[in-house]
mmCIF file of C-alpha atoms in Angstrom:
data_model
loop_
_atom_site.group_PDB
_atom_site.id
_atom_site.type_symbol
_atom_site.label_atom_id
_atom_site.label_comp_id
_atom_site.label_asym_id
_atom_site.label_seq_id
_atom_site.Cartn_x
_atom_site.Cartn_y
_atom_site.Cartn_z
ATOM 1 C CA MET A 1 -60.169 -40.727 -134.033
ATOM 2 C CA PRO A 2 -57.705 -42.808 -131.943
ATOM 3 C CA ALA A 3 -54.089 -41.694 -131.812
ATOM 4 C CA THR A 4 -51.752 -43.526 -134.149
ATOM 5 C CA ILE A 5 -48.040 -44.207 -133.939
ATOM 6 C CA ASP A 6 -45.736 -42.320 -136.325
ATOM 7 C CA PRO A 7 -43.039 -44.816 -137.423
ATOM 8 C CA ALA A 8 -40.504 -42.092 -138.281
ATOM 9 C CA ALA A 9 -40.928 -40.330 -134.930
ATOM 10 C CA THR A 10 -40.717 -43.665 -133.132
ATOM 11 C CA ALA A 11 -37.556 -44.698 -134.959
ATOM 12 C CA TRP A 12 -35.864 -41.369 -134.175
ATOM 13 C CA LEU A 13 -36.828 -41.508 -130.515
ATOM 14 C CA LEU A 14 -35.600 -45.099 -130.174
ATOM 15 C CA ALA A 15 -32.196 -43.924 -131.424
ATOM 16 C CA ALA A 16 -32.275 -40.789 -129.271
ATOM 17 C CA THR A 17 -33.124 -42.817 -126.166
ATOM 18 C CA ALA A 18 -30.097 -45.040 -126.691
ATOM 19 C CA MET A 19 -27.944 -41.936 -127.203
ATOM 20 C CA VAL A 20 -29.133 -40.380 -123.941
ATOM 21 C CA LEU A 21 -28.526 -43.600 -122.006
ATOM 22 C CA LEU A 22 -24.943 -43.568 -123.312
ATOM 23 C CA MET A 23 -24.504 -40.181 -121.652
ATOM 24 C CA THR A 24 -24.371 -41.762 -118.185
ATOM 25 C CA PRO A 25 -21.392 -44.049 -118.971
ATOM 26 C CA ALA A 26 -19.897 -41.050 -120.810
ATOM 27 C CA LEU A 27 -20.332 -38.965 -117.670
ATOM 28 C CA ALA A 28 -18.660 -41.736 -115.689
ATOM 29 C CA VAL A 29 -15.586 -41.534 -117.939
ATOM 30 C CA PHE A 30 -15.652 -37.722 -117.887
ATOM 31 C CA TYR A 31 -15.863 -37.606 -114.094
ATOM 32 C CA GLY A 32 -13.491 -40.560 -113.710
ATOM 33 C CA GLY A 33 -10.738 -38.727 -115.539
ATOM 34 C CA MET A 34 -11.218 -35.642 -113.384
ATOM 35 C CA VAL A 35 -10.623 -37.310 -110.012
ATOM 36 C CA ARG A 36 -7.380 -38.561 -108.541
ATOM 37 C CA SER A 37 -6.182 -42.047 -109.498
ATOM 38 C CA THR A 38 -7.179 -43.520 -106.129
ATOM 39 C CA GLY A 39 -10.871 -42.654 -106.570
ATOM 40 C CA VAL A 40 -11.567 -43.316 -110.249
ATOM 41 C CA LEU A 41 -13.398 -46.624 -109.775
ATOM 42 C CA ASN A 42 -15.669 -45.165 -107.129
ATOM 43 C CA MET A 43 -16.456 -42.245 -109.434
ATOM 44 C CA LEU A 44 -17.309 -44.604 -112.270
ATOM 45 C CA MET A 45 -19.498 -46.670 -109.968
ATOM 46 C CA MET A 46 -21.445 -43.675 -108.694
ATOM 47 C CA SER A 47 -22.611 -42.981 -112.242
ATOM 48 C CA PHE A 48 -23.193 -46.580 -113.249
ATOM 49 C CA ILE A 49 -25.200 -47.461 -110.122
ATOM 50 C CA ALA A 50 -27.614 -44.650 -110.940
ATOM 51 C CA ILE A 51 -28.815 -46.659 -113.947
ATOM 52 C CA PRO A 52 -30.443 -49.544 -112.023
ATOM 53 C CA LEU A 53 -31.424 -47.480 -108.989
ATOM 54 C CA VAL A 54 -33.293 -44.821 -110.950
ATOM 55 C CA THR A 55 -34.769 -47.410 -113.314
ATOM 56 C CA VAL A 56 -36.429 -49.273 -110.461
ATOM 57 C CA VAL A 57 -37.974 -46.227 -108.768
ATOM 58 C CA TRP A 58 -38.967 -44.689 -112.113
ATOM 59 C CA LEU A 59 -40.941 -47.766 -113.108
ATOM 60 C CA VAL A 60 -42.509 -48.126 -109.669
ATOM 61 C CA ALA A 61 -43.565 -44.519 -109.043
ATOM 62 C CA GLY A 62 -41.277 -41.904 -110.610
ATOM 63 C CA TYR A 63 -42.917 -41.802 -114.034
ATOM 64 C CA SER A 64 -46.399 -41.567 -112.567
ATOM 65 C CA LEU A 65 -45.398 -38.747 -110.208
ATOM 66 C CA ALA A 66 -43.698 -36.827 -113.016
ATOM 67 C CA PHE A 67 -45.981 -37.443 -115.986
ATOM 68 C CA GLY A 68 -49.204 -38.784 -114.541
ATOM 69 C CA ASP A 69 -52.329 -36.662 -114.546
ATOM 70 C CA ASP A 70 -51.970 -33.722 -112.206
ATOM 71 C CA ALA A 71 -52.977 -34.514 -108.628
ATOM 72 C CA GLY A 72 -53.583 -30.891 -107.670
ATOM 73 C CA GLY A 73 -52.089 -27.450 -108.060
ATOM 74 C CA GLY A 74 -49.659 -28.513 -110.762
ATOM 75 C CA LEU A 75 -47.291 -29.780 -108.055
ATOM 76 C CA ILE A 76 -47.189 -33.556 -108.532
ATOM 77 C CA GLY A 77 -48.597 -36.239 -110.780
ATOM 78 C CA GLY A 78 -51.143 -38.813 -109.702
ATOM 79 C CA LEU A 79 -50.594 -42.469 -108.917
ATOM 80 C CA GLU A 80 -52.556 -43.976 -111.785
ATOM 81 C CA HIS A 81 -49.395 -45.348 -113.411
ATOM 82 C CA LEU A 82 -47.778 -46.980 -110.362
ATOM 83 C CA GLY A 83 -45.745 -49.870 -111.693
ATOM 84 C CA LEU A 84 -46.654 -48.585 -115.184
ATOM 85 C CA ALA A 85 -50.251 -49.623 -114.620
ATOM 86 C CA GLY A 86 -52.426 -48.837 -117.604
ATOM 87 C CA ILE A 87 -49.517 -48.542 -120.039
ATOM 88 C CA ASN A 88 -49.079 -51.293 -122.633
ATOM 89 C CA PRO A 89 -47.514 -51.666 -126.097
ATOM 90 C CA GLY A 90 -50.613 -50.143 -127.656
ATOM 91 C CA SER A 91 -50.592 -47.028 -125.460
ATOM 92 C CA VAL A 92 -49.763 -43.868 -127.395
ATOM 93 C CA ARG A 93 -48.451 -40.516 -126.181
ATOM 94 C CA GLY A 94 -48.692 -37.990 -128.974
ATOM 95 C CA THR A 95 -47.493 -39.992 -131.957
ATOM 96 C CA ILE A 96 -45.094 -42.371 -130.169
ATOM 97 C CA PRO A 97 -45.590 -45.456 -127.978
ATOM 98 C CA GLU A 98 -45.955 -44.367 -124.368
ATOM 99 C CA LEU A 99 -43.548 -47.087 -123.267
ATOM 100 C CA LEU A 100 -40.901 -45.405 -125.411
ATOM 101 C CA PHE A 101 -41.713 -42.036 -123.855
ATOM 102 C CA VAL A 102 -41.366 -43.658 -120.415
ATOM 103 C CA THR A 103 -37.929 -44.972 -121.370
ATOM 104 C CA PHE A 104 -36.767 -41.718 -122.954
ATOM 105 C CA GLN A 105 -37.678 -39.765 -119.831
ATOM 106 C CA LEU A 106 -36.075 -42.446 -117.665
ATOM 107 C CA THR A 107 -32.711 -41.835 -119.327
ATOM 108 C CA PHE A 108 -33.020 -38.148 -118.407
ATOM 109 C CA ALA A 109 -33.686 -39.017 -114.767
ATOM 110 C CA ILE A 110 -30.724 -41.407 -114.651
ATOM 111 C CA LEU A 111 -28.291 -38.839 -116.021
ATOM 112 C CA THR A 112 -29.545 -36.083 -113.736
ATOM 113 C CA ALA A 113 -29.011 -38.183 -110.620
ATOM 114 C CA ALA A 114 -25.526 -39.197 -111.794
ATOM 115 C CA LEU A 115 -24.581 -35.547 -112.373
ATOM 116 C CA VAL A 116 -24.949 -34.784 -108.662
ATOM 117 C CA SER A 117 -22.191 -37.245 -107.751
ATOM 118 C CA GLY A 118 -19.460 -35.010 -109.136
ATOM 119 C CA ALA A 119 -19.806 -32.574 -106.246
ATOM 120 C CA ILE A 120 -19.007 -35.199 -103.606
ATOM 121 C CA ALA A 121 -16.227 -37.091 -105.367
ATOM 122 C CA ASP A 122 -13.463 -38.695 -103.285
ATOM 123 C CA ARG A 123 -15.298 -38.601 -99.964
ATOM 124 C CA ALA A 124 -18.832 -40.061 -100.110
ATOM 125 C CA LYS A 125 -19.838 -43.479 -98.826
ATOM 126 C CA PHE A 126 -21.144 -45.634 -101.638
ATOM 127 C CA ALA A 127 -23.906 -46.941 -99.369
ATOM 128 C CA GLY A 128 -25.036 -43.399 -98.610
ATOM 129 C CA TRP A 129 -25.107 -42.605 -102.312
ATOM 130 C CA MET A 130 -27.212 -45.708 -103.028
ATOM 131 C CA VAL A 131 -29.773 -44.515 -100.496
ATOM 132 C CA PHE A 132 -29.718 -40.928 -101.721
ATOM 133 C CA VAL A 133 -30.301 -41.620 -105.431
ATOM 134 C CA PRO A 134 -33.752 -43.275 -105.289
ATOM 135 C CA LEU A 135 -35.009 -40.907 -102.596
ATOM 136 C CA TRP A 136 -33.785 -37.892 -104.570
ATOM 137 C CA THR A 137 -35.383 -39.157 -107.775
ATOM 138 C CA LEU A 138 -38.796 -39.351 -106.108
ATOM 139 C CA ALA A 139 -38.553 -36.254 -103.894
ATOM 140 C CA VAL A 140 -36.693 -33.821 -106.169
ATOM 141 C CA TYR A 141 -36.532 -34.905 -109.796
ATOM 142 C CA ALA A 142 -40.074 -36.215 -110.263
ATOM 143 C CA PRO A 143 -41.842 -33.147 -108.772
ATOM 144 C CA ILE A 144 -39.715 -30.669 -110.751
ATOM 145 C CA ALA A 145 -40.248 -32.654 -113.960
ATOM 146 C CA HIS A 146 -43.992 -32.472 -113.318
ATOM 147 C CA TRP A 147 -43.871 -28.715 -112.696
ATOM 148 C CA VAL A 148 -42.110 -28.074 -116.002
ATOM 149 C CA TRP A 149 -43.203 -30.875 -118.359
ATOM 150 C CA GLY A 150 -46.114 -32.684 -116.750
ATOM 151 C CA PRO A 151 -49.786 -32.261 -117.637
ATOM 152 C CA ASP A 152 -50.914 -29.011 -116.010
ATOM 153 C CA GLY A 153 -47.563 -28.524 -114.260
ATOM 154 C CA TRP A 154 -47.598 -25.162 -112.532
ATOM 155 C CA LEU A 155 -44.426 -23.806 -114.159
ATOM 156 C CA LEU A 156 -45.705 -24.982 -117.540
ATOM 157 C CA ASN A 157 -48.963 -23.130 -116.989
ATOM 158 C CA PHE A 158 -47.047 -20.146 -115.622
ATOM 159 C CA GLY A 159 -45.319 -19.883 -118.986
ATOM 160 C CA ALA A 160 -41.709 -20.736 -118.097
ATOM 161 C CA LEU A 161 -39.887 -22.345 -121.024
ATOM 162 C CA ASP A 162 -37.485 -25.273 -120.697
ATOM 163 C CA TYR A 163 -37.147 -27.263 -123.880
ATOM 164 C CA ALA A 164 -34.905 -30.131 -122.789
ATOM 165 C CA GLY A 165 -33.960 -29.720 -119.130
ATOM 166 C CA GLY A 166 -32.262 -26.517 -118.047
ATOM 167 C CA LEU A 167 -34.524 -26.409 -115.014
ATOM 168 C CA VAL A 168 -35.313 -30.104 -114.650
ATOM 169 C CA VAL A 169 -31.816 -31.450 -115.274
ATOM 170 C CA GLU A 170 -29.118 -28.790 -114.998
ATOM 171 C CA ILE A 171 -30.365 -26.429 -112.277
ATOM 172 C CA ALA A 172 -31.939 -29.245 -110.245
ATOM 173 C CA SER A 173 -28.724 -31.288 -110.285
ATOM 174 C CA GLY A 174 -26.500 -28.249 -109.699
ATOM 175 C CA ALA A 175 -28.459 -26.963 -106.705
ATOM 176 C CA SER A 176 -28.621 -30.487 -105.277
ATOM 177 C CA ALA A 177 -24.889 -30.895 -105.793
ATOM 178 C CA LEU A 178 -24.218 -27.701 -103.849
ATOM 179 C CA ALA A 179 -26.403 -28.943 -101.004
ATOM 180 C CA LEU A 180 -24.554 -32.265 -100.759
ATOM 181 C CA ALA A 181 -21.162 -30.566 -100.999
ATOM 182 C CA LEU A 182 -22.126 -28.480 -97.964
ATOM 183 C CA VAL A 183 -23.480 -31.496 -96.072
ATOM 184 C CA LEU A 184 -20.318 -33.560 -96.576
ATOM 185 C CA GLY A 185 -17.866 -30.686 -96.235
ATOM 186 C CA PRO A 186 -14.630 -30.189 -98.182
ATOM 187 C CA ARG A 187 -12.131 -32.890 -99.042
ATOM 188 C CA ILE A 188 -9.023 -33.226 -96.930
ATOM 189 C CA GLY A 189 -6.514 -30.858 -98.508
ATOM 190 C CA PHE A 190 -9.083 -28.700 -100.298
ATOM 191 C CA ASN A 191 -7.556 -25.312 -101.173
ATOM 192 C CA ILE A 192 -4.170 -26.728 -100.145
ATOM 193 C CA ASP A 193 -3.395 -29.647 -102.457
ATOM 194 C CA ALA A 194 -3.619 -29.324 -106.242
ATOM 195 C CA MET A 195 -6.044 -32.261 -106.772
ATOM 196 C CA ARG A 196 -5.494 -32.267 -110.521
ATOM 197 C CA PRO A 197 -7.341 -34.581 -112.934
ATOM 198 C CA HIS A 198 -5.452 -37.842 -113.177
ATOM 199 C CA ASN A 199 -6.379 -38.683 -116.791
ATOM 200 C CA LEU A 200 -7.110 -35.854 -119.219
ATOM 201 C CA PRO A 201 -7.635 -38.208 -122.202
ATOM 202 C CA PHE A 202 -10.509 -39.734 -120.192
ATOM 203 C CA VAL A 203 -11.945 -36.259 -119.683
ATOM 204 C CA LEU A 204 -11.849 -35.458 -123.396
ATOM 205 C CA LEU A 205 -13.251 -38.858 -124.360
ATOM 206 C CA GLY A 206 -16.067 -38.455 -121.867
ATOM 207 C CA ALA A 207 -16.827 -34.960 -123.137
ATOM 208 C CA GLY A 208 -16.944 -36.207 -126.722
ATOM 209 C CA LEU A 209 -19.339 -39.023 -125.842
ATOM 210 C CA LEU A 210 -21.486 -36.619 -123.844
ATOM 211 C CA TRP A 211 -21.628 -34.303 -126.861
ATOM 212 C CA PHE A 212 -22.778 -37.189 -129.053
ATOM 213 C CA GLY A 213 -25.461 -38.163 -126.559
ATOM 214 C CA TRP A 214 -26.575 -34.550 -126.224
ATOM 215 C CA PHE A 215 -27.927 -34.630 -129.774
ATOM 216 C CA GLY A 216 -30.349 -37.303 -128.631
ATOM 217 C CA PHE A 217 -30.992 -35.416 -125.408
ATOM 218 C CA ASN A 218 -31.985 -32.164 -127.124
ATOM 219 C CA ALA A 219 -33.175 -33.115 -130.603
ATOM 220 C CA GLY A 220 -34.925 -36.173 -129.202
ATOM 221 C CA SER A 221 -37.029 -33.849 -127.066
ATOM 222 C CA ALA A 222 -38.804 -32.791 -130.264
ATOM 223 C CA LEU A 223 -40.410 -36.265 -130.037
ATOM 224 C CA GLY A 224 -40.391 -36.493 -133.805
ATOM 225 C CA ALA A 225 -38.293 -36.461 -136.962
ATOM 226 C CA THR A 226 -39.189 -32.869 -137.756
ATOM 227 C CA GLY A 227 -37.731 -29.556 -138.841
ATOM 228 C CA THR A 228 -37.672 -28.498 -135.202
ATOM 229 C CA ALA A 229 -35.533 -31.524 -134.358
ATOM 230 C CA ALA A 230 -33.120 -30.508 -137.131
ATOM 231 C CA ALA A 231 -32.910 -26.933 -135.816
ATOM 232 C CA VAL A 232 -32.344 -28.178 -132.274
ATOM 233 C CA PHE A 233 -29.631 -30.560 -133.522
ATOM 234 C CA LEU A 234 -27.762 -27.669 -135.166
ATOM 235 C CA ASN A 235 -28.223 -25.411 -132.126
ATOM 236 C CA THR A 236 -26.699 -28.111 -129.951
ATOM 237 C CA LEU A 237 -23.619 -28.372 -132.146
ATOM 238 C CA VAL A 238 -23.243 -24.598 -132.381
ATOM 239 C CA ALA A 239 -23.565 -23.944 -128.650
ATOM 240 C CA GLY A 240 -21.109 -26.681 -127.710
ATOM 241 C CA SER A 241 -18.595 -25.270 -130.185
ATOM 242 C CA LEU A 242 -18.963 -21.690 -128.975
ATOM 243 C CA GLY A 243 -18.815 -22.811 -125.360
ATOM 244 C CA MET A 244 -15.439 -24.387 -126.040
ATOM 245 C CA LEU A 245 -14.163 -21.316 -127.862
ATOM 246 C CA GLY A 246 -15.390 -18.977 -125.135
ATOM 247 C CA TRP A 247 -13.702 -20.952 -122.355
ATOM 248 C CA LEU A 248 -10.428 -21.224 -124.294
ATOM 249 C CA LEU A 249 -10.491 -17.504 -125.040
ATOM 250 C CA VAL A 250 -10.713 -16.750 -121.319
ATOM 251 C CA GLU A 251 -7.837 -19.140 -120.594
ATOM 252 C CA GLN A 252 -5.691 -17.580 -123.317
ATOM 253 C CA ILE A 253 -6.260 -14.041 -122.058
ATOM 254 C CA ARG A 254 -6.167 -14.868 -118.335
ATOM 255 C CA ASP A 255 -3.561 -17.636 -118.183
ATOM 256 C CA GLY A 256 -1.634 -17.298 -121.416
ATOM 257 C CA ARG A 257 -2.431 -20.773 -122.722
ATOM 258 C CA PRO A 258 -5.519 -22.846 -123.611
ATOM 259 C CA THR A 259 -5.877 -26.271 -121.981
ATOM 260 C CA THR A 260 -7.431 -29.582 -122.950
ATOM 261 C CA PHE A 261 -9.352 -29.548 -119.667
ATOM 262 C CA GLY A 262 -10.715 -26.121 -120.559
ATOM 263 C CA ALA A 263 -11.754 -27.336 -124.009
ATOM 264 C CA ALA A 264 -13.759 -30.211 -122.527
ATOM 265 C CA SER A 265 -15.274 -28.046 -119.811
ATOM 266 C CA GLY A 266 -16.202 -25.271 -122.231
ATOM 267 C CA ALA A 267 -17.946 -27.639 -124.612
ATOM 268 C CA VAL A 268 -19.974 -29.100 -121.758
ATOM 269 C CA ALA A 269 -20.833 -25.610 -120.475
ATOM 270 C CA GLY A 270 -22.170 -24.627 -123.894
ATOM 271 C CA LEU A 271 -24.179 -27.842 -124.137
ATOM 272 C CA VAL A 272 -25.607 -27.305 -120.653
ATOM 273 C CA ALA A 273 -26.748 -23.779 -121.484
ATOM 274 C CA ILE A 274 -28.358 -24.697 -124.800
ATOM 275 C CA THR A 275 -30.341 -27.526 -123.204
ATOM 276 C CA PRO A 276 -33.247 -25.317 -122.053
ATOM 277 C CA SER A 277 -33.062 -22.962 -125.007
ATOM 278 C CA CYS A 278 -32.274 -25.236 -127.969
ATOM 279 C CA GLY A 279 -35.885 -25.324 -129.122
ATOM 280 C CA VAL A 280 -36.715 -21.670 -128.546
ATOM 281 C CA VAL A 281 -33.720 -19.738 -129.989
ATOM 282 C CA ASN A 282 -32.457 -19.495 -133.563
ATOM 283 C CA THR A 283 -28.919 -20.277 -134.669
ATOM 284 C CA LEU A 284 -27.637 -16.804 -133.764
ATOM 285 C CA GLY A 285 -29.199 -17.273 -130.346
ATOM 286 C CA ALA A 286 -27.347 -20.569 -129.975
ATOM 287 C CA VAL A 287 -24.079 -18.767 -130.755
ATOM 288 C CA LEU A 288 -24.744 -16.228 -128.006
ATOM 289 C CA VAL A 289 -25.922 -18.831 -125.491
ATOM 290 C CA GLY A 290 -22.875 -21.043 -126.022
ATOM 291 C CA LEU A 291 -20.390 -18.182 -125.940
ATOM 292 C CA ALA A 292 -21.932 -16.687 -122.801
ATOM 293 C CA ALA A 293 -21.863 -20.046 -121.029
ATOM 294 C CA GLY A 294 -18.243 -20.737 -121.940
ATOM 295 C CA VAL A 295 -17.094 -17.360 -120.629
ATOM 296 C CA VAL A 296 -19.269 -17.211 -117.499
ATOM 297 C CA CYS A 297 -18.681 -20.813 -116.420
ATOM 298 C CA SER A 298 -14.910 -20.474 -116.871
ATOM 299 C CA PHE A 299 -15.001 -17.925 -114.058
ATOM 300 C CA ALA A 300 -17.731 -19.648 -112.030
ATOM 301 C CA VAL A 301 -15.667 -22.786 -111.398
ATOM 302 C CA GLY A 302 -13.283 -20.702 -109.299
ATOM 303 C CA TRP A 303 -15.984 -19.344 -107.001
ATOM 304 C CA LYS A 304 -15.795 -22.425 -104.778
ATOM 305 C CA HIS A 305 -12.299 -21.507 -103.637
ATOM 306 C CA LYS A 306 -13.453 -18.081 -102.506
ATOM 307 C CA ALA A 307 -16.754 -19.247 -101.026
ATOM 308 C CA GLY A 308 -15.242 -22.294 -99.310
ATOM 309 C CA TYR A 309 -17.550 -25.030 -100.629
ATOM 310 C CA ASP A 310 -15.870 -28.047 -102.205
ATOM 311 C CA ASP A 311 -17.724 -28.905 -105.397
ATOM 312 C CA SER A 312 -15.161 -31.505 -106.437
ATOM 313 C CA LEU A 313 -15.834 -31.671 -110.178
ATOM 314 C CA ASP A 314 -17.491 -28.284 -110.730
ATOM 315 C CA VAL A 315 -21.099 -29.419 -111.008
ATOM 316 C CA VAL A 316 -22.128 -26.053 -109.578
ATOM 317 C CA GLY A 317 -19.803 -23.994 -111.742
ATOM 318 C CA VAL A 318 -20.761 -25.723 -115.002
ATOM 319 C CA HIS A 319 -24.190 -27.311 -114.661
ATOM 320 C CA PHE A 320 -25.865 -24.992 -112.177
ATOM 321 C CA VAL A 321 -24.411 -21.765 -113.553
ATOM 322 C CA GLY A 322 -24.624 -22.930 -117.169
ATOM 323 C CA GLY A 323 -28.227 -23.978 -116.638
ATOM 324 C CA ILE A 324 -29.050 -20.560 -115.208
ATOM 325 C CA VAL A 325 -27.360 -18.804 -118.147
ATOM 326 C CA GLY A 326 -29.283 -20.816 -120.719
ATOM 327 C CA THR A 327 -32.612 -20.567 -118.913
ATOM 328 C CA ILE A 328 -32.450 -16.820 -118.355
ATOM 329 C CA LEU A 329 -31.239 -16.068 -121.881
ATOM 330 C CA ILE A 330 -34.507 -17.546 -123.138
ATOM 331 C CA GLY A 331 -36.105 -14.369 -121.807
ATOM 332 C CA LEU A 332 -33.851 -12.349 -124.104
ATOM 333 C CA LEU A 333 -33.374 -14.548 -127.159
ATOM 334 C CA ALA A 334 -36.572 -16.583 -127.606
ATOM 335 C CA THR A 335 -38.070 -16.091 -131.051
ATOM 336 C CA GLU A 336 -41.541 -16.962 -132.269
ATOM 337 C CA VAL A 337 -40.021 -18.707 -135.291
ATOM 338 C CA MET A 338 -38.986 -21.439 -132.838
ATOM 339 C CA THR A 339 -41.538 -21.079 -130.047
ATOM 340 C CA GLY A 340 -44.605 -20.582 -132.197
ATOM 341 C CA GLY A 341 -45.591 -17.429 -130.355
ATOM 342 C CA VAL A 342 -43.305 -16.292 -127.538
ATOM 343 C CA ASN A 343 -40.653 -13.640 -128.189
ATOM 344 C CA GLY A 344 -37.861 -12.655 -125.840
ATOM 345 C CA LEU A 345 -36.887 -9.090 -124.967
ATOM 346 C CA LEU A 346 -34.488 -8.687 -127.903
ATOM 347 C CA TYR A 347 -37.178 -9.799 -130.339
ATOM 348 C CA GLY A 348 -39.799 -7.361 -129.107
ATOM 349 C CA GLY A 349 -41.390 -9.520 -126.466
ATOM 350 C CA GLY A 350 -40.825 -7.219 -123.512
ATOM 351 C CA LEU A 351 -39.782 -8.264 -120.014
ATOM 352 C CA ALA A 352 -42.573 -10.747 -119.326
ATOM 353 C CA GLN A 353 -40.770 -13.901 -120.440
ATOM 354 C CA LEU A 354 -37.557 -12.868 -118.721
ATOM 355 C CA GLY A 355 -39.471 -12.498 -115.467
ATOM 356 C CA LYS A 356 -41.007 -15.939 -115.856
ATOM 357 C CA GLN A 357 -37.606 -17.508 -116.467
ATOM 358 C CA LEU A 358 -36.145 -15.816 -113.373
ATOM 359 C CA VAL A 359 -39.003 -17.035 -111.176
ATOM 360 C CA ALA A 360 -38.598 -20.580 -112.464
ATOM 361 C CA VAL A 361 -34.839 -20.551 -111.800
ATOM 362 C CA LEU A 362 -35.270 -19.318 -108.241
ATOM 363 C CA VAL A 363 -38.052 -21.736 -107.332
ATOM 364 C CA VAL A 364 -36.418 -24.842 -108.819
ATOM 365 C CA ALA A 365 -33.013 -24.012 -107.321
ATOM 366 C CA ALA A 366 -34.457 -23.339 -103.868
ATOM 367 C CA TYR A 367 -36.575 -26.498 -103.852
ATOM 368 C CA ALA A 368 -33.809 -28.783 -105.128
ATOM 369 C CA PHE A 369 -31.283 -27.340 -102.676
ATOM 370 C CA ALA A 370 -33.569 -27.545 -99.643
ATOM 371 C CA VAL A 371 -34.828 -31.087 -100.206
ATOM 372 C CA SER A 372 -31.376 -32.399 -101.164
ATOM 373 C CA TRP A 373 -29.850 -30.825 -98.065
ATOM 374 C CA LEU A 374 -32.493 -32.484 -95.876
ATOM 375 C CA LEU A 375 -31.988 -35.853 -97.560
ATOM 376 C CA GLY A 376 -28.213 -35.578 -97.243
ATOM 377 C CA LYS A 377 -28.416 -34.592 -93.579
ATOM 378 C CA GLY A 378 -30.832 -37.411 -92.835
ATOM 379 C CA ILE A 379 -28.650 -40.030 -94.489
ATOM 380 C CA ASP A 380 -25.589 -38.657 -92.731
ATOM 381 C CA LYS A 381 -27.309 -38.897 -89.348
ATOM 382 C CA ILE A 382 -28.657 -42.410 -89.875
ATOM 383 C CA ILE A 383 -25.916 -44.324 -91.722
ATOM 384 C CA GLY A 384 -23.198 -41.728 -92.342
ATOM 385 C CA PHE A 385 -22.544 -40.147 -95.731
ATOM 386 C CA ARG A 386 -18.802 -39.503 -95.576
ATOM 387 C CA VAL A 387 -15.952 -41.980 -95.444
ATOM 388 C CA SER A 388 -13.437 -41.932 -92.614
ATOM 389 C CA LYS A 389 -10.366 -39.707 -92.774
ATOM 390 C CA GLU A 390 -8.202 -42.798 -93.069
ATOM 391 C CA ASP A 391 -10.104 -44.133 -96.085
ATOM 392 C CA GLU A 392 -10.225 -40.726 -97.752
ATOM 393 C CA THR A 393 -6.498 -40.232 -97.320
ATOM 394 C CA ALA A 394 -5.701 -43.727 -98.568
ATOM 395 C CA GLY A 395 -8.078 -43.517 -101.518
ATOM 396 C CA ILE A 396 -11.632 -44.727 -101.518
ATOM 397 C CA ASP A 397 -11.372 -47.234 -104.362
ATOM 398 C CA PHE A 398 -9.692 -49.887 -102.263
ATOM 399 C CA ALA A 399 -11.504 -48.970 -99.048
ATOM 400 C CA LEU A 400 -15.007 -49.136 -100.556
ATOM 401 C CA HIS A 401 -14.644 -51.541 -103.465
ATOM 402 C CA ALA A 402 -11.525 -53.615 -102.671
ATOM 403 C CA GLU A 403 -10.129 -52.691 -106.089
ATOM 404 C CA THR A 404 -7.710 -50.254 -107.655
ATOM 405 C CA ALA A 405 -7.834 -48.912 -111.195
ATOM 406 C CA TYR A 406 -4.112 -49.121 -111.856
ATOM 407 C CA ALA A 407 -1.546 -51.763 -111.030
ATOM 408 C CA GLU A 408 1.155 -49.138 -110.777
ATOM 409 C CA GLY A 409 1.188 -45.596 -109.459
ATOM 410 C CA VAL A 410 -0.195 -42.654 -111.387
ATOM 411 C CA HIS A 411 1.221 -39.164 -110.845
ATOM 412 C CA GLY A 412 3.433 -40.367 -108.037
ATOM 413 C CA SER A 413 0.723 -42.308 -106.217
ATOM 414 C CA SER A 414 0.504 -46.056 -105.861
ATOM 415 C CA PRO A 415 -2.274 -48.259 -104.500
ATOM 416 C CA ARG A 416 -1.719 -49.534 -100.991
ATOM 417 C CA ARG A 417 -3.363 -52.126 -98.854
ATOM 418 C CA PHE A 418 -5.707 -51.037 -96.110
ATOM 419 C CA GLY A 419 -3.828 -50.291 -92.925
ATOM 420 C CA GLU A 420 -0.522 -49.406 -94.551
ATOM 421 C CA GLY A 421 1.076 -46.001 -94.290
ATOM 422 C CA HIS A 422 0.267 -42.938 -96.347
ATOM 423 C CA TYR A 423 1.449 -42.691 -99.910
ATOM 424 C CA GLY A 424 5.138 -42.028 -100.190
ATOM 425 C CA ASP A 425 5.919 -43.769 -96.886
#
């Protein structure tokens, strides 16, 4: 009997796809508020440009490499869908149009690429970024997506669980961000100047829009209007809430006052951690995942100052660490009520699933870091990946885009024309 399209599942996934696409502009606002006033436009552009760049390579080859029939060993998909060959409006994947599945997965790839940009804020050449994004999508994102979600992907067959992207999105982007941060080196004034966010309302607005989109990100991954989608939706809300509370609790105890920046960061940390586990843990599990992520990530963002790497907007501290927390906790908190069979350690499943989750984390992180480092080094050698000291000091908005975000100064800074003295002169 030929597969048929489920109208309810299709309608839900159409809405979820639009919600996930909104996450990239939301990330742009979130990141844009976190940088200094002289780099906000560049930060916005680094997210927005990921939309067309990833779209082109995804339609040409990315989807086929990620979700095409396995080409051997569970490592990469075949080339049967180059240029979406063989996929038409009548093609069905499960109970939804395959073209919709292509688009839904495309929005994931776009967001993941954009996430990496936060680690190199205020100092990356826009041209270098435009070269990096399509190469990274094909060389890093597509293979990892195939390992975890593709037909006969090796991590899928191995038994590692990742419901909506802890490995594919969060750990892949976080490890890649660390690699690029090391390739480009720290910003001028790192560990000396404060480098505070220039617009905290932007940060909170971006976090709120990300949270909204995350419901499509996670619950949409059910690929249907089902009870599982409803459970995932609730888990997403719960984990984001507990992530915020956990981060604020640490700030209150450690610093004596909770901050708006901490609230936004904690919510995102909880959402990051629940991404891989939202479909495999119950509501109590979501509470524990969110709380653990909020607490752990609130400390992890400070590691860069001790280790000496400049992850500008804490992609490593929130997305990489949060992704690891959520992925590993699957091995403890997975329950057969959600998974249909697999139990974590705390539900009588033993250590087997925990071991599988640890292996998956290590392999994905190592691969993403190594390939991203090689791509970054190659781009740096060929066209240069970092702006000049003069442009970085002046602010890269005007140097790279001939624009400034604000007509007047923000936080004591004012836009200047290229060639003029430093701010305050």
